[in-house]
PDB file of C-alpha atoms in Angstrom:
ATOM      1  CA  UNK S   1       0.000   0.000   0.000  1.00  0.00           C
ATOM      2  CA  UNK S   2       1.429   3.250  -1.368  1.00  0.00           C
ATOM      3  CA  UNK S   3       0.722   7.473   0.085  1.00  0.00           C
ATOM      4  CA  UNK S   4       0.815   9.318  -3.059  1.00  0.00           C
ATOM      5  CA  UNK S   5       2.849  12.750  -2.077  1.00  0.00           C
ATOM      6  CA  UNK S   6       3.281  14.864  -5.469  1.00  0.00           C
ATOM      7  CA  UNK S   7       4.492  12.915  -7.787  1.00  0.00           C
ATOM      8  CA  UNK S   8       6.039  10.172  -5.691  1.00  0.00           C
ATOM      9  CA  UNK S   9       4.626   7.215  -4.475  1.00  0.00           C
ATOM     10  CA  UNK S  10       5.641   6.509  -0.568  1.00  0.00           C
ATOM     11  CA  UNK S  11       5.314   2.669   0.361  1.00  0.00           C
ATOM     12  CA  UNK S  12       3.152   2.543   3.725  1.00  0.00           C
ATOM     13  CA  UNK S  13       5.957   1.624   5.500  1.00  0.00           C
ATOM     14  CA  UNK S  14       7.937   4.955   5.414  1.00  0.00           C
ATOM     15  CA  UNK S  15       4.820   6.952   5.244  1.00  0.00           C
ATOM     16  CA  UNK S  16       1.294   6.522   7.271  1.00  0.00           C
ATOM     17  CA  UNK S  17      -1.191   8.644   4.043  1.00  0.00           C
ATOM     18  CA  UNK S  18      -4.310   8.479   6.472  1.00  0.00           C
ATOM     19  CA  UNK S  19      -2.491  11.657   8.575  1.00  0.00           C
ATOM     20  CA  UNK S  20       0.306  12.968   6.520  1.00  0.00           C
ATOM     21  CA  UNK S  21      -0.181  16.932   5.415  1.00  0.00           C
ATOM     22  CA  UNK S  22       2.549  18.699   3.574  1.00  0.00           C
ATOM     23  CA  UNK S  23       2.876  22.999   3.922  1.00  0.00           C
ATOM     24  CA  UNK S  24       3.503  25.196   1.771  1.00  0.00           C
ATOM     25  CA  UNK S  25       5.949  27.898   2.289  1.00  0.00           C
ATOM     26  CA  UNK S  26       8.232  30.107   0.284  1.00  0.00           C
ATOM     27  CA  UNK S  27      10.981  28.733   1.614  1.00  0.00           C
ATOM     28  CA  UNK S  28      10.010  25.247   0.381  1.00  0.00           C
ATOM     29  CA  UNK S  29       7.065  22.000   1.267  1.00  0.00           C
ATOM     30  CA  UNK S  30       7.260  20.920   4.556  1.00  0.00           C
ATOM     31  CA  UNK S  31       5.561  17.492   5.094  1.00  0.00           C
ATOM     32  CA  UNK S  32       4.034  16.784   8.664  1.00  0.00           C
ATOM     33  CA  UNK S  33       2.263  14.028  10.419  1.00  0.00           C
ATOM     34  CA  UNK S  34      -0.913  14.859  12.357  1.00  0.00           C
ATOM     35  CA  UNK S  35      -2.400  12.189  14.351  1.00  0.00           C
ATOM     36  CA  UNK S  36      -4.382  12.618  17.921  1.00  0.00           C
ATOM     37  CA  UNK S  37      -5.801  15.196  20.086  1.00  0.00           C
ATOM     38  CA  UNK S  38      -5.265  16.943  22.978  1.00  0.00           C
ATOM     39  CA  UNK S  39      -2.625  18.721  24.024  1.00  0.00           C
ATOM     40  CA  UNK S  40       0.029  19.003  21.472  1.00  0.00           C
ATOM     41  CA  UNK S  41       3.355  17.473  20.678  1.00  0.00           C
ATOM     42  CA  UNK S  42       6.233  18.503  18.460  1.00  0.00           C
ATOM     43  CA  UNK S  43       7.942  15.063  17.141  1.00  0.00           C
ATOM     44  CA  UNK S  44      10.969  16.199  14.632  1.00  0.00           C
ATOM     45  CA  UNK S  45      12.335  13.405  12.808  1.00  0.00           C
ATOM     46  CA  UNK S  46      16.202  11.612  13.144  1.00  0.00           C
ATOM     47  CA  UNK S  47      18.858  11.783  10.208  1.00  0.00           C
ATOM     48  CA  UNK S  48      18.853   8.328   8.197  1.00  0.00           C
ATOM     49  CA  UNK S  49      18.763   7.529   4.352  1.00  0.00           C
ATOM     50  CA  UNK S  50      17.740  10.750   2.061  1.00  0.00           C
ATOM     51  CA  UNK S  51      15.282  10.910   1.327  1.00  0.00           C
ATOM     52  CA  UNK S  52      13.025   8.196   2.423  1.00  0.00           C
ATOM     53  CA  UNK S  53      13.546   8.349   6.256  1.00  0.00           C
ATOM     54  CA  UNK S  54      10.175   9.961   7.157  1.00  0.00           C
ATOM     55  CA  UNK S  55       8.913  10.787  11.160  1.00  0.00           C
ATOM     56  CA  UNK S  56       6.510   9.000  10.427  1.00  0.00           C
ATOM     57  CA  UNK S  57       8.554   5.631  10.101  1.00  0.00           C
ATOM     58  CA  UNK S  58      11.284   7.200  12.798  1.00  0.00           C
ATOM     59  CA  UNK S  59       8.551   7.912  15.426  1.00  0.00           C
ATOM     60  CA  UNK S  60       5.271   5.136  13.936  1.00  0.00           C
ATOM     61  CA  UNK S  61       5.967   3.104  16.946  1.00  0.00           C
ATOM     62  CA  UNK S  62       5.480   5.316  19.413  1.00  0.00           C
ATOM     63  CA  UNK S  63       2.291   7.307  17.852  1.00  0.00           C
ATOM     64  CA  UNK S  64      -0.043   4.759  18.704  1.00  0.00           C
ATOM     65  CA  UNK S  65       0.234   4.934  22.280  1.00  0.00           C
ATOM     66  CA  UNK S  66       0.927   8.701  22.231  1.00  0.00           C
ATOM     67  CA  UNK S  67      -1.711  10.004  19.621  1.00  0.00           C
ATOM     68  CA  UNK S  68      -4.066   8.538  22.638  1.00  0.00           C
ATOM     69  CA  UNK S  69      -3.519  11.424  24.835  1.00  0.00           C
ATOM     70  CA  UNK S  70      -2.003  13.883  22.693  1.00  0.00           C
ATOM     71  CA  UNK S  71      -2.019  15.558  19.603  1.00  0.00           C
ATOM     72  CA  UNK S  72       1.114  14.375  17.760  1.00  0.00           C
ATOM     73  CA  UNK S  73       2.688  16.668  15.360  1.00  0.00           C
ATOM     74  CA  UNK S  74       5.954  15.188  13.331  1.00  0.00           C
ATOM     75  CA  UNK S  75       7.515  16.761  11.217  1.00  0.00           C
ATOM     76  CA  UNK S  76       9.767  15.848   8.214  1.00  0.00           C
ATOM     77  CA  UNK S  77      13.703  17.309   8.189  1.00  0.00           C
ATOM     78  CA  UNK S  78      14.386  19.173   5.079  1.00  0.00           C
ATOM     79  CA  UNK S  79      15.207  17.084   1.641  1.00  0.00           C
ATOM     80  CA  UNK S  80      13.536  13.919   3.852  1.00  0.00           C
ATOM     81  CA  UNK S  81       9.911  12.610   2.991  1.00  0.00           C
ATOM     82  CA  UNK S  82       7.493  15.676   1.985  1.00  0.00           C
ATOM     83  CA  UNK S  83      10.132  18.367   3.003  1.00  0.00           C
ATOM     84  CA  UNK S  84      11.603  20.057  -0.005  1.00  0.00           C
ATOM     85  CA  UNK S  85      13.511  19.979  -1.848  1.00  0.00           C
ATOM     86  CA  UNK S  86      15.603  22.944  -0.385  1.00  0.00           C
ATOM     87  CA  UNK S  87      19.200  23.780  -0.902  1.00  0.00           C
ATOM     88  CA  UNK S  88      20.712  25.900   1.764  1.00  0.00           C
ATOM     89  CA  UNK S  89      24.412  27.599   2.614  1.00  0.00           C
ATOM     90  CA  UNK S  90      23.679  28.179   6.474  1.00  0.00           C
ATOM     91  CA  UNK S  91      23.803  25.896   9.564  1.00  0.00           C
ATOM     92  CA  UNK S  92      20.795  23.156   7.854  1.00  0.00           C
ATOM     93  CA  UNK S  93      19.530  23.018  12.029  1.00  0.00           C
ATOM     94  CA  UNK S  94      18.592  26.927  11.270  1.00  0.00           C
ATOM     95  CA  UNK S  95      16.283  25.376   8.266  1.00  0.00           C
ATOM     96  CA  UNK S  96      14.542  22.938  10.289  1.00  0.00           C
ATOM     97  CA  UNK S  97      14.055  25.127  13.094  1.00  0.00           C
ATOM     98  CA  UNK S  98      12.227  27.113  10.503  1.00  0.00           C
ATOM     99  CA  UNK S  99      10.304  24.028   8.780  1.00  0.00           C
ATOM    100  CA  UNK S 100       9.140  22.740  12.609  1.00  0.00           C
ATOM    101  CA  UNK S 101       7.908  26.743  13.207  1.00  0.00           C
ATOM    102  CA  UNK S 102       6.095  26.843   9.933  1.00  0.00           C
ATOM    103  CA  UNK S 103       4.143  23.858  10.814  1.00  0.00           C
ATOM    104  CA  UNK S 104       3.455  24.981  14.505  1.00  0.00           C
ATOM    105  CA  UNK S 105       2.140  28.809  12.994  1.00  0.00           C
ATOM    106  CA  UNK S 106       0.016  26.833  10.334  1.00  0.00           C
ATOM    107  CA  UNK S 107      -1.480  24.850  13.391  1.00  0.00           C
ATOM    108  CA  UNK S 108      -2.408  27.507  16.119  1.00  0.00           C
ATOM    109  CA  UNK S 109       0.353  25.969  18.246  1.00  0.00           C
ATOM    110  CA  UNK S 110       2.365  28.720  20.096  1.00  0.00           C
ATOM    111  CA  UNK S 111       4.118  26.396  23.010  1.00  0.00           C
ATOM    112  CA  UNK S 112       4.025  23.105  23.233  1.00  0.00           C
ATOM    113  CA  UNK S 113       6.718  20.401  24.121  1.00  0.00           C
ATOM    114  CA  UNK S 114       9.214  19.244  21.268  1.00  0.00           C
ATOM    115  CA  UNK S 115      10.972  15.842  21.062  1.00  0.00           C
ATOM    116  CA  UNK S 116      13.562  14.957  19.097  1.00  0.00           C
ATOM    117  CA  UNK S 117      16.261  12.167  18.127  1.00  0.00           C
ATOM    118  CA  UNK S 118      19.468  12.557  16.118  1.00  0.00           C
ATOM    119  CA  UNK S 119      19.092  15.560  13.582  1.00  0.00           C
ATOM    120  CA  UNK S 120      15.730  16.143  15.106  1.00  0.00           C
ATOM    121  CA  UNK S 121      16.723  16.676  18.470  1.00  0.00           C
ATOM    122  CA  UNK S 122      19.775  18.840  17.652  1.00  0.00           C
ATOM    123  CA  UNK S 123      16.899  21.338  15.844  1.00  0.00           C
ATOM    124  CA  UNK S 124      14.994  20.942  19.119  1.00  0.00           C
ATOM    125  CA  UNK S 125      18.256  22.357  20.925  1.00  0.00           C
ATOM    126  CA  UNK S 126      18.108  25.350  17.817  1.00  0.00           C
ATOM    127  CA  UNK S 127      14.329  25.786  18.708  1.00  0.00           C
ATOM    128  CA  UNK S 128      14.901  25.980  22.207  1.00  0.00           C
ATOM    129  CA  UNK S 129      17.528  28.526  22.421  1.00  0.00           C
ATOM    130  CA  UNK S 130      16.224  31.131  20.100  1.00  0.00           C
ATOM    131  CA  UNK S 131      12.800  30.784  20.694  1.00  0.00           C
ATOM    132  CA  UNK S 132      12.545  29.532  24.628  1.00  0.00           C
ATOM    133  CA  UNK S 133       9.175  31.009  24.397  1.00  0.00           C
ATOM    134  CA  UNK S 134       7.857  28.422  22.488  1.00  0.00           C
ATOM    135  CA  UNK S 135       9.189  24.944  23.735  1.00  0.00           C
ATOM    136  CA  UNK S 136       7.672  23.847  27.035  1.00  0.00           C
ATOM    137  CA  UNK S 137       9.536  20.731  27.531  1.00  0.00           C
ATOM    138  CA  UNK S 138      12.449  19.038  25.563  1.00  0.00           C
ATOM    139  CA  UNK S 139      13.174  15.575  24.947  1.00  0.00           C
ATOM    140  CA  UNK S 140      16.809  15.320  23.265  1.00  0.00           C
ATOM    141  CA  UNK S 141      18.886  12.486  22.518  1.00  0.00           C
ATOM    142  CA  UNK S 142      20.949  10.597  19.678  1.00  0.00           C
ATOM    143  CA  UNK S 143      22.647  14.066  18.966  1.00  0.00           C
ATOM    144  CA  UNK S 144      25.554  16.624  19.083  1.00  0.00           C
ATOM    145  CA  UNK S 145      24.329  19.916  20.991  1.00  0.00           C
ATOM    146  CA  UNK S 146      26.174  21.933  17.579  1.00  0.00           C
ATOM    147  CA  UNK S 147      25.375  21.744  13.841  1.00  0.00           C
ATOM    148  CA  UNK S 148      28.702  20.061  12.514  1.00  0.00           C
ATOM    149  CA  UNK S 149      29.299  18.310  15.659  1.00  0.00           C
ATOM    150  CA  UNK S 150      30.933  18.506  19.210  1.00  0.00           C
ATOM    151  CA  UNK S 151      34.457  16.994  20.036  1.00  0.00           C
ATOM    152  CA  UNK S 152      34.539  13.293  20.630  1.00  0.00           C
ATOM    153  CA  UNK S 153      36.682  12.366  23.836  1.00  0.00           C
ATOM    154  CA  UNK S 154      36.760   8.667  23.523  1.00  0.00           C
ATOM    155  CA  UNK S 155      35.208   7.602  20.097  1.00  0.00           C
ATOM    156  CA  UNK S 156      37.151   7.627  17.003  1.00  0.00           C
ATOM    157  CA  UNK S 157      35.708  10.439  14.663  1.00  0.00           C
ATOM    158  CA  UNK S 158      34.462   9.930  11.977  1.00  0.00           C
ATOM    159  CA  UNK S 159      31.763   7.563  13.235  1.00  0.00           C
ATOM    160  CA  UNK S 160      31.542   4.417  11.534  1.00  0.00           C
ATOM    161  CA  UNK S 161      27.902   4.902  10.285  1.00  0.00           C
ATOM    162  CA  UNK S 162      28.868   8.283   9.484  1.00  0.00           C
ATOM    163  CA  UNK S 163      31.081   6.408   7.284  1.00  0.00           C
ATOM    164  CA  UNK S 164      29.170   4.088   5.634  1.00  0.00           C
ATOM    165  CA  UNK S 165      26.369   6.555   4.992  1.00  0.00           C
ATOM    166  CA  UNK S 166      28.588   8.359   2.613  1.00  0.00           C
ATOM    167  CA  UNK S 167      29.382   5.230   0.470  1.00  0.00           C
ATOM    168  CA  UNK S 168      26.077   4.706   0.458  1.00  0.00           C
ATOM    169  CA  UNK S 169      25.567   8.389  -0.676  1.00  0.00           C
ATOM    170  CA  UNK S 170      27.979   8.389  -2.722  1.00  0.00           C
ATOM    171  CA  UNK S 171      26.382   5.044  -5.012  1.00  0.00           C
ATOM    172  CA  UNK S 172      22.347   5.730  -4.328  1.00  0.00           C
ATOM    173  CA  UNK S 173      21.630   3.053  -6.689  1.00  0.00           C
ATOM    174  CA  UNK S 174      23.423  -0.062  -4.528  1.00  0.00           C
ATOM    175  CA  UNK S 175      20.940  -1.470  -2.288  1.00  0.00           C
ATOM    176  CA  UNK S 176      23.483  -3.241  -0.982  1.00  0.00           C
ATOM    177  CA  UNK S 177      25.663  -0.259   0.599  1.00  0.00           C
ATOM    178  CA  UNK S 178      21.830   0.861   2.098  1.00  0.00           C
ATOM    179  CA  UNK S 179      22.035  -2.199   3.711  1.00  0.00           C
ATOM    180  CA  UNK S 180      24.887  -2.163   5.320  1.00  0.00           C
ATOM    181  CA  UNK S 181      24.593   0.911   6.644  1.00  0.00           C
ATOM    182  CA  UNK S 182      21.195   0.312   8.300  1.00  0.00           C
ATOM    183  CA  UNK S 183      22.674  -2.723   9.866  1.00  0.00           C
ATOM    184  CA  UNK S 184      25.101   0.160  11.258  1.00  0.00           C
ATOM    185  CA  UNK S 185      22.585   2.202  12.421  1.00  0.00           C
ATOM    186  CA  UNK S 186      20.344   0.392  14.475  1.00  0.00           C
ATOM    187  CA  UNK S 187      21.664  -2.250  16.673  1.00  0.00           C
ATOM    188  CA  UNK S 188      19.159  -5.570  16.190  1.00  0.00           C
ATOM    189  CA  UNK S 189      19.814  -6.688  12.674  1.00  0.00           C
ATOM    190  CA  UNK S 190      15.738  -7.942  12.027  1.00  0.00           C
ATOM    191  CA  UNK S 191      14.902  -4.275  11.614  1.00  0.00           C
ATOM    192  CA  UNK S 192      16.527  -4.220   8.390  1.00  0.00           C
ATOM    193  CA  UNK S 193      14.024  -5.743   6.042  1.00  0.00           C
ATOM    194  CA  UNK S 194      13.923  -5.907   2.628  1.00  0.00           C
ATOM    195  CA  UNK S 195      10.665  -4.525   2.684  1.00  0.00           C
ATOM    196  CA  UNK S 196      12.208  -1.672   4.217  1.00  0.00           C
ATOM    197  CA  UNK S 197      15.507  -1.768   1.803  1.00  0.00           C
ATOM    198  CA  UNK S 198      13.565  -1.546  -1.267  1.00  0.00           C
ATOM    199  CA  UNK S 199      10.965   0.922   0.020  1.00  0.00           C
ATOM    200  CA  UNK S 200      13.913   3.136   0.682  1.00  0.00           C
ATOM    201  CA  UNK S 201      15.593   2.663  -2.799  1.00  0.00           C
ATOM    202  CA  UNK S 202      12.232   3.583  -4.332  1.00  0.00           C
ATOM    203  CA  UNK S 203      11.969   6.892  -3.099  1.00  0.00           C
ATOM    204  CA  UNK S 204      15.398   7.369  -3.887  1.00  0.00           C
ATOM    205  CA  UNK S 205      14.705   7.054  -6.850  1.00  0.00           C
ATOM    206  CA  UNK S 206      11.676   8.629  -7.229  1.00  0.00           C
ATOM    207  CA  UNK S 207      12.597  11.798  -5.597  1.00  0.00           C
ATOM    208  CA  UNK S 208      15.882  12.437  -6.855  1.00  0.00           C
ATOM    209  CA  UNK S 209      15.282  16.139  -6.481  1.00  0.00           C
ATOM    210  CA  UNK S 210      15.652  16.399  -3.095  1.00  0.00           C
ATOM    211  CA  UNK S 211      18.701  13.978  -2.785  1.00  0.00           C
ATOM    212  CA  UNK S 212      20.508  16.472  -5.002  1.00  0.00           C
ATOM    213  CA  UNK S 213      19.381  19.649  -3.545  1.00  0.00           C
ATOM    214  CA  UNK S 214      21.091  18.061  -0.128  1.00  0.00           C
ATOM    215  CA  UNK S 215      23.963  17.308  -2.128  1.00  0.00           C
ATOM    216  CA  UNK S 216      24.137  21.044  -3.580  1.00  0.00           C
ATOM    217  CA  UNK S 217      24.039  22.612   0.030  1.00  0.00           C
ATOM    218  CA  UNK S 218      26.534  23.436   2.553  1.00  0.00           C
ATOM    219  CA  UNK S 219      25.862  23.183   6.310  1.00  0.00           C
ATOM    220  CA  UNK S 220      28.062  26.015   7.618  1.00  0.00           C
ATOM    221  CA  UNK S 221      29.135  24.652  11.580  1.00  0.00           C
ATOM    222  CA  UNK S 222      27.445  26.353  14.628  1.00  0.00           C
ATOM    223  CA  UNK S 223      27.934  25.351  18.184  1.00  0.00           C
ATOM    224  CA  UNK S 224      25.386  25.308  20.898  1.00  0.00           C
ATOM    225  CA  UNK S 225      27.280  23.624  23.458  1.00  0.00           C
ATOM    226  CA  UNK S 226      28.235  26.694  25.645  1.00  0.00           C
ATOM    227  CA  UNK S 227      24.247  28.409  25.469  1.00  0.00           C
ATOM    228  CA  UNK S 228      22.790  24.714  26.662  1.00  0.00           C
ATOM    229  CA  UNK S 229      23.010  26.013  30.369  1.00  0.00           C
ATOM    230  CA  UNK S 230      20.725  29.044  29.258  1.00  0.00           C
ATOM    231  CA  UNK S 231      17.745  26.112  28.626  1.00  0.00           C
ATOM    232  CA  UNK S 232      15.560  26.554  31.638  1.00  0.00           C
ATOM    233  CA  UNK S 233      12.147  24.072  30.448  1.00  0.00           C
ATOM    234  CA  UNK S 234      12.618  20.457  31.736  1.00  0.00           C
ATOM    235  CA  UNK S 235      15.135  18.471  29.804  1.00  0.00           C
ATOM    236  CA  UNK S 236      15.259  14.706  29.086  1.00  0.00           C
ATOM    237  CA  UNK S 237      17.871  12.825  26.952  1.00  0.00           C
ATOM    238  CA  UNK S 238      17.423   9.916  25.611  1.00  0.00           C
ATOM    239  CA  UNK S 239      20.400   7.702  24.173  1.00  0.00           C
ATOM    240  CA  UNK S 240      21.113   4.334  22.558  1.00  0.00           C
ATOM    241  CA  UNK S 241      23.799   2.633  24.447  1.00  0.00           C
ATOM    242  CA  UNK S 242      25.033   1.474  21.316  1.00  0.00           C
ATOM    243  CA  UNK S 243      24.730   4.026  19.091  1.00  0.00           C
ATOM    244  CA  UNK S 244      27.414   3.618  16.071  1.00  0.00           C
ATOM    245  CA  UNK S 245      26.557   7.150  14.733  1.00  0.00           C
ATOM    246  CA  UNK S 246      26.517   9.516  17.892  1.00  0.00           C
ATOM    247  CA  UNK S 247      28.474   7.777  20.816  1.00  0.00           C
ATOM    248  CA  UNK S 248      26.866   7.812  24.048  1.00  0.00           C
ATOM    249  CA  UNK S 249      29.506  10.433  25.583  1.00  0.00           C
ATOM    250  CA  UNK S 250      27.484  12.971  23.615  1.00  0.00           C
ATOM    251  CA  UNK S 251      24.654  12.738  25.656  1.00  0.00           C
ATOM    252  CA  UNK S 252      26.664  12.519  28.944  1.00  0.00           C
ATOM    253  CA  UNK S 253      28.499  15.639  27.834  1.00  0.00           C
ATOM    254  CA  UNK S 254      24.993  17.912  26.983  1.00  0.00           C
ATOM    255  CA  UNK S 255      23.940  16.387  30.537  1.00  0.00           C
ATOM    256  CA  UNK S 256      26.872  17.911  31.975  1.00  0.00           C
ATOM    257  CA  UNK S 257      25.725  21.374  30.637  1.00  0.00           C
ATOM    258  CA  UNK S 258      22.145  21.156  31.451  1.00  0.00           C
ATOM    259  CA  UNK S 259      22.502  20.378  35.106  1.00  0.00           C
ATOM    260  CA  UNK S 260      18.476  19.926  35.774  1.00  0.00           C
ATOM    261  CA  UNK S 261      18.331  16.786  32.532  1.00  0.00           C
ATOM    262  CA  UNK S 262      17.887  13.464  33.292  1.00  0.00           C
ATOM    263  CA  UNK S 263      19.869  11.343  31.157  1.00  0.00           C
ATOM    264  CA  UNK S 264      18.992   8.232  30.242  1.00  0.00           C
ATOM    265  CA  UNK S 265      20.935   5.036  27.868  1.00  0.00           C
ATOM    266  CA  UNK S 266      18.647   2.506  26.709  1.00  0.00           C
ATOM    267  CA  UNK S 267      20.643  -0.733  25.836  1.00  0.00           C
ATOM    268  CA  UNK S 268      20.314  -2.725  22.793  1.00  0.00           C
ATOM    269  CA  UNK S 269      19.523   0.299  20.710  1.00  0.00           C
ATOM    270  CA  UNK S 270      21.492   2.096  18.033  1.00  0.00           C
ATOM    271  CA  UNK S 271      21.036   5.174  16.660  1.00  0.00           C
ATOM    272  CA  UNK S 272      16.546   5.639  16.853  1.00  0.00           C
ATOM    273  CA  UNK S 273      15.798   5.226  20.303  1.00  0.00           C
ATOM    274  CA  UNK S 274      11.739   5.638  19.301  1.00  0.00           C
ATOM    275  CA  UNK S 275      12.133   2.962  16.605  1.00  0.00           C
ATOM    276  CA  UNK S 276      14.288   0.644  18.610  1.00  0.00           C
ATOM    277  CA  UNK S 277      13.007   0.682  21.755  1.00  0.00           C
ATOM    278  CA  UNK S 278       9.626   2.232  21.664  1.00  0.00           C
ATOM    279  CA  UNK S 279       8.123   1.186  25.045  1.00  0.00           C
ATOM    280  CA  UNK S 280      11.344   2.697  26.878  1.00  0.00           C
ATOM    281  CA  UNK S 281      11.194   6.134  24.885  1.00  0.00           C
ATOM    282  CA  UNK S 282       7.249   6.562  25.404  1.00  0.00           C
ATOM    283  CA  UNK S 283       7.875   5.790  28.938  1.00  0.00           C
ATOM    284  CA  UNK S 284      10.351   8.726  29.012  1.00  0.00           C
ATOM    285  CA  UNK S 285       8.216  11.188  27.534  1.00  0.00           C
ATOM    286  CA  UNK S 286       5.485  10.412  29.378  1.00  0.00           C
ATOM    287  CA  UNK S 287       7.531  10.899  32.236  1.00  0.00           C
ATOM    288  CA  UNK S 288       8.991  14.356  30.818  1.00  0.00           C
ATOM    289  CA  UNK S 289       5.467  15.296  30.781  1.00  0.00           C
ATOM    290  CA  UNK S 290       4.568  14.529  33.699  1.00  0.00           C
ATOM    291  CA  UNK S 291       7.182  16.928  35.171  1.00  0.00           C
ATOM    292  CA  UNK S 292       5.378  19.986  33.628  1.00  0.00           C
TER     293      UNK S 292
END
């Protein structure tokens, strides 16, 4: 079963059609997920393979259970899923900070809570520091505080799915490099279907546009690290224990600079704590919520 967005067919599994929406801005389409009601949340979705990783496949497993009591809000990253295609010259955490306030304007939403993983949660961080005003809570994890990184202290940098991502980037039409690097980024191998591996190709294919805007565009380095002590709404991060992307240190380091966080490493995961583990991350934003 296929969600027909444009001109591009998405297989079911990377995107849910019965509550995907896509904005339009002059900047460029931003596609969100809208499922729920209630109060809202702010889901941002986690770096993966361009451009078929989707929130709604990052952050599916943990909608059911959430879109219960809330109104769940996910938004696509920039050149991923329904968002794009946009080429930029500026930190690329700036343009989904922008993307994730575009949607929450469209909505009515002026404050609500935002959670994040990898790439997603880093924007969270933007959101949060220029516009505290709007982020009530903020669940982080999976990340580097700064667009272009922090310093590593242990782990060897590059990362190794860092790595293997830009093999695979660099030959979009080998399945098999995809597949390796999946196997990379999360930690239990059975999440790497082929269902999944040739749902991924096919938007690659099919949306060529946005892989090559992302390829055009140059994400100039900003670091956050020093302003995270200026975040004053809870804080909760979130962390695979075996994350082969962003090493756990990361998460102890932005815990060291936001001295009110709870910090907490879920084992057996990689690098998508909400896909991996999604009983253990619901748990923890139910639990971020409940400090509000």
């Amino acid at each position: 079963m296929t969600a027909t967005a444009g001109s591009a067919p998405f297989p079911r599994v990377l995107l849910d059609g019965r509550f995907q929406h896509t904005l339009h801005t002059p900047e460029m389409d931003v596609g969100y997920l809208d499922r729920g009601s209630g109060d809202p949340l702010i889901l941002v979705q986690a770096w993966g393979p361009r451009p078929g990783a989707t929130a709604s496949l990052v952050y599916g497993r943990v909608l059911e259970r959430l879109a219960r009591d809330f109104r769940c809000v996910a938004v696509d990253l920039p050149n991923y899923g329904l968002t794009g295609p946009v080429e930029y010259h500026e930190p690329v955490h700036d343009v989904s900070a922008r993307a994730v306030l575009a949607v929450m304007d469209h909505l009515g939403i002026s404050r609500a809570p935002v959670i994040g993983c990898s790439m997603g949660a880093t924007t969270g961080i933007d959101l949060a520091l220029a516009h505290p005003g709007r982020v009530s809570a903020l669940l982080i994890g999976a990340c580097h505080a700064s667009t272009g990184g922090d310093p590593y202290l242990i782990t060897p940098f590059p990362s190794e799915v860092s790595r293997l991502y830009a093999e695979a980037d660099a030959a979009p039409q080998d399945a098999g490099l995809l597949r390796r690097m999946l196997h990379a980024l999360w930690f239990d191998p059975d999440l790497v279907t082929d269902e999944l591996v040739d749902a991924l190709q096919t938007v690659r294919a099919a949306r060529s546009d946005h892989w090559a805007a992302e390829r055009r565009s140059v994400s100039v380095p900003h670091s956050n690290m020093s302003a995270l002590a200026e975040l004053r709404m809870p804080v909760s991060v979130v962390h695979g224990r075996c994350d082969r992307m962003v090493p756990f240190e990361q998460a102890l380091a932005i815990g060291s600079y936001i001295g009110h966080a709870d910090v907490r490493l879920l084992s057996r995961c990689g690098h998508w704590p909400p896909y991996e583990r999604p009983a253990a991350f619901t748990e923890a934003v139910l639990s971020l919520l409940g400090r509000l």
